[in-house]
């Protein structure tokens, strides 16, 4: 089955992906900044540091997934 997708739908999808990509890039940088702050590492609870590391890993995964989708659109 061959289904044609209109340019408008493709552009809307691309716009959504670009917005998500920019948000994830921002969060990735924010998380990197927090994790590179030695005072945060020293003063925050282990739970809080691990929580931020987990967020960072999730942002990395999202970044990669969105980037791959953008390359296909």
Coordinates of N, CA and C in Angstrom, one line a residue:
X1 N 0.9 -1.2 0.0 CA 0.0 0.0 0.0 C 0.9 1.2 0.0
X2 N 0.6 2.1 -0.9 CA 1.4 3.4 -1.0 C 0.5 4.5 -0.6
X3 N 0.8 5.2 0.5 CA 0.0 6.3 1.0 C 0.8 7.6 0.8
X4 N 0.3 8.6 0.1 CA 1.0 9.8 0.0 C 0.6 10.7 1.1
X5 N 1.6 11.4 1.7 CA 1.4 12.3 2.8 C 1.6 13.7 2.2
X6 N 0.6 14.6 2.5 CA 0.7 15.9 1.9 C 1.9 16.7 2.5
X7 N 2.4 17.7 1.8 CA 3.5 18.5 2.2 C 3.2 19.2 3.5
X8 N 1.9 19.6 3.6 CA 1.5 20.3 4.8 C 1.6 19.5 6.1
X9 N 1.2 18.2 5.9 CA 1.3 17.3 7.1 C 2.8 17.1 7.4
X10 N 3.6 16.9 6.4 CA 5.1 16.7 6.6 C 5.7 17.9 7.3
X11 N 5.3 19.1 6.8 CA 5.8 20.3 7.4 C 5.4 20.5 8.9
X12 N 4.1 20.2 9.2 CA 3.6 20.2 10.5 C 4.4 19.3 11.4
X13 N 4.6 18.1 10.9 CA 5.4 17.1 11.7 C 6.8 17.5 11.9
X14 N 7.4 18.1 10.9 CA 8.8 18.6 11.0 C 8.9 19.7 12.0
X15 N 7.9 20.6 12.0 CA 7.8 21.7 13.0 C 7.7 21.2 14.4
X16 N 6.9 20.2 14.6 CA 6.7 19.7 15.9 C 8.0 19.0 16.4
X17 N 8.7 18.3 15.5 CA 10.0 17.7 15.8 C 11.0 18.7 16.1
X18 N 11.1 19.8 15.4 CA 12.1 20.8 15.6 C 11.9 21.5 16.9
X19 N 10.6 21.7 17.3 CA 10.3 22.3 18.6 C 10.8 21.4 19.8
X20 N 10.4 20.1 19.6 CA 10.8 19.1 20.6 C 12.3 19.0 20.7
X21 N 13.0 19.1 19.5 CA 14.5 19.0 19.4 C 15.1 20.2 20.2
X22 N 14.6 21.4 20.0 CA 15.1 22.5 20.6 C 14.9 22.5 22.1
X23 N 13.8 22.0 22.6 CA 13.5 21.8 24.0 C 14.5 20.8 24.6
X24 N 14.7 19.7 24.0 CA 15.6 18.7 24.5 C 17.0 19.2 24.5
X25 N 17.4 19.9 23.5 CA 18.8 20.5 23.5 C 18.9 21.5 24.7
X26 N 17.9 22.3 25.0 CA 18.0 23.2 26.1 C 18.1 22.4 27.4
X27 N 17.3 21.4 27.6 CA 17.3 20.6 28.8 C 18.6 19.8 29.0
X28 N 19.1 19.4 27.9 CA 20.4 18.7 27.9 C 21.5 19.6 28.4
X29 N 21.5 20.8 27.8 CA 22.5 21.8 28.3 C 22.4 22.2 29.7
X30 N 21.1 22.3 30.2 CA 20.8 22.7 31.5 C 21.3 21.6 32.5
X31 N 21.0 20.4 32.1 CA 21.4 19.2 32.9 C 22.9 19.1 33.0
X32 N 23.6 19.3 31.8 CA 25.1 19.2 31.8 C 25.6 20.3 32.7
X33 N 25.1 21.5 32.7 CA 25.5 22.5 33.6 C 25.4 22.2 35.0
X34 N 24.3 21.6 35.4 CA 24.1 21.2 36.8 C 25.1 20.1 37.2
X35 N 25.2 19.1 36.3 CA 26.1 18.0 36.7 C 27.6 18.4 36.6
X36 N 27.9 19.5 36.0 CA 29.3 19.9 36.0 C 29.6 20.9 37.1
X37 N 28.6 21.2 37.8 CA 28.7 22.1 39.0 C 29.2 21.3 40.2
X38 N 30.5 21.5 40.5 CA 31.0 20.7 41.6 C 30.3 20.9 43.0
X39 N 29.9 22.1 43.2 CA 29.1 22.4 44.4 C 27.8 21.7 44.5
X40 N 27.2 21.5 43.4 CA 25.9 20.7 43.3 C 26.2 19.3 43.7
X41 N 27.3 18.7 43.1 CA 27.7 17.3 43.4 C 28.0 17.1 44.8
X42 N 28.7 18.1 45.4 CA 29.2 18.0 46.8 C 28.0 18.2 47.8
X43 N 27.1 19.1 47.5 CA 26.1 19.5 48.5 C 24.7 18.8 48.3
X44 N 24.4 18.4 47.1 CA 23.1 17.7 46.9 C 23.1 16.3 47.4
X45 N 21.9 15.8 47.7 CA 21.8 14.5 48.2 C 22.2 13.5 47.0
X46 N 22.6 12.3 47.4 CA 22.9 11.3 46.3 C 21.7 11.1 45.5
X47 N 20.5 11.1 46.1 CA 19.3 10.8 45.4 C 19.1 11.9 44.3
X48 N 19.3 13.2 44.7 CA 19.1 14.3 43.8 C 20.1 14.3 42.6
X49 N 21.4 13.9 42.9 CA 22.4 13.8 41.9 C 22.0 12.7 40.9
X50 N 21.6 11.6 41.5 CA 21.2 10.4 40.6 C 20.0 10.8 39.8
X51 N 19.1 11.5 40.3 CA 17.9 11.9 39.6 C 18.3 12.8 38.4
X52 N 19.2 13.7 38.6 CA 19.7 14.6 37.5 C 20.5 13.8 36.5
X53 N 21.2 12.8 36.9 CA 21.9 11.9 36.0 C 21.0 11.2 35.1
X54 N 19.9 10.7 35.7 CA 18.9 9.9 35.0 C 18.2 10.8 34.0
X55 N 17.9 12.1 34.4 CA 17.3 13.0 33.5 C 18.2 13.2 32.3
X56 N 19.5 13.4 32.6 CA 20.5 13.7 31.5 C 20.5 12.5 30.5
X57 N 20.5 11.3 31.0 CA 20.5 10.1 30.1 C 19.2 10.1 29.3
X58 N 18.1 10.4 29.9 CA 16.8 10.4 29.1 C 16.8 11.5 28.1
X59 N 17.4 12.6 28.4 CA 17.5 13.7 27.4 C 18.4 13.3 26.2
X60 N 19.5 12.6 26.5 CA 20.4 12.1 25.5 C 19.6 11.1 24.5
X61 N 18.8 10.3 25.1 CA 18.1 9.3 24.3 C 17.0 10.0 23.4
X62 N 16.3 11.0 24.0 CA 15.3 11.8 23.3 C 16.0 12.5 22.2
X63 N 17.1 13.1 22.5 CA 17.9 13.9 21.5 C 18.2 13.0 20.2
X64 N 18.7 11.8 20.5 CA 19.1 10.9 19.4 C 17.8 10.5 18.7
X65 N 16.8 10.2 19.4 CA 15.5 9.7 18.7 C 14.9 10.8 17.8
X66 N 14.9 12.0 18.3 CA 14.3 13.1 17.6 C 15.2 13.4 16.4
X67 N 16.5 13.4 16.6 CA 17.4 13.7 15.5 C 17.2 12.7 14.3
X68 N 17.1 11.4 14.7 CA 16.9 10.4 13.7 C 15.5 10.6 12.9
X69 N 14.5 11.0 13.7 CA 13.2 11.2 13.0 C 13.3 12.4 12.1
X70 N 14.0 13.5 12.5 CA 14.2 14.6 11.7 C 14.9 14.3 10.4
X71 N 15.8 13.4 10.4 CA 16.6 13.0 9.2 C 15.7 12.3 8.2
X72 N 14.6 11.7 8.7 CA 13.7 10.9 7.8 C 12.6 11.8 7.2
X73 N 12.3 12.9 7.9 CA 11.2 13.8 7.4 C 11.7 14.6 6.2

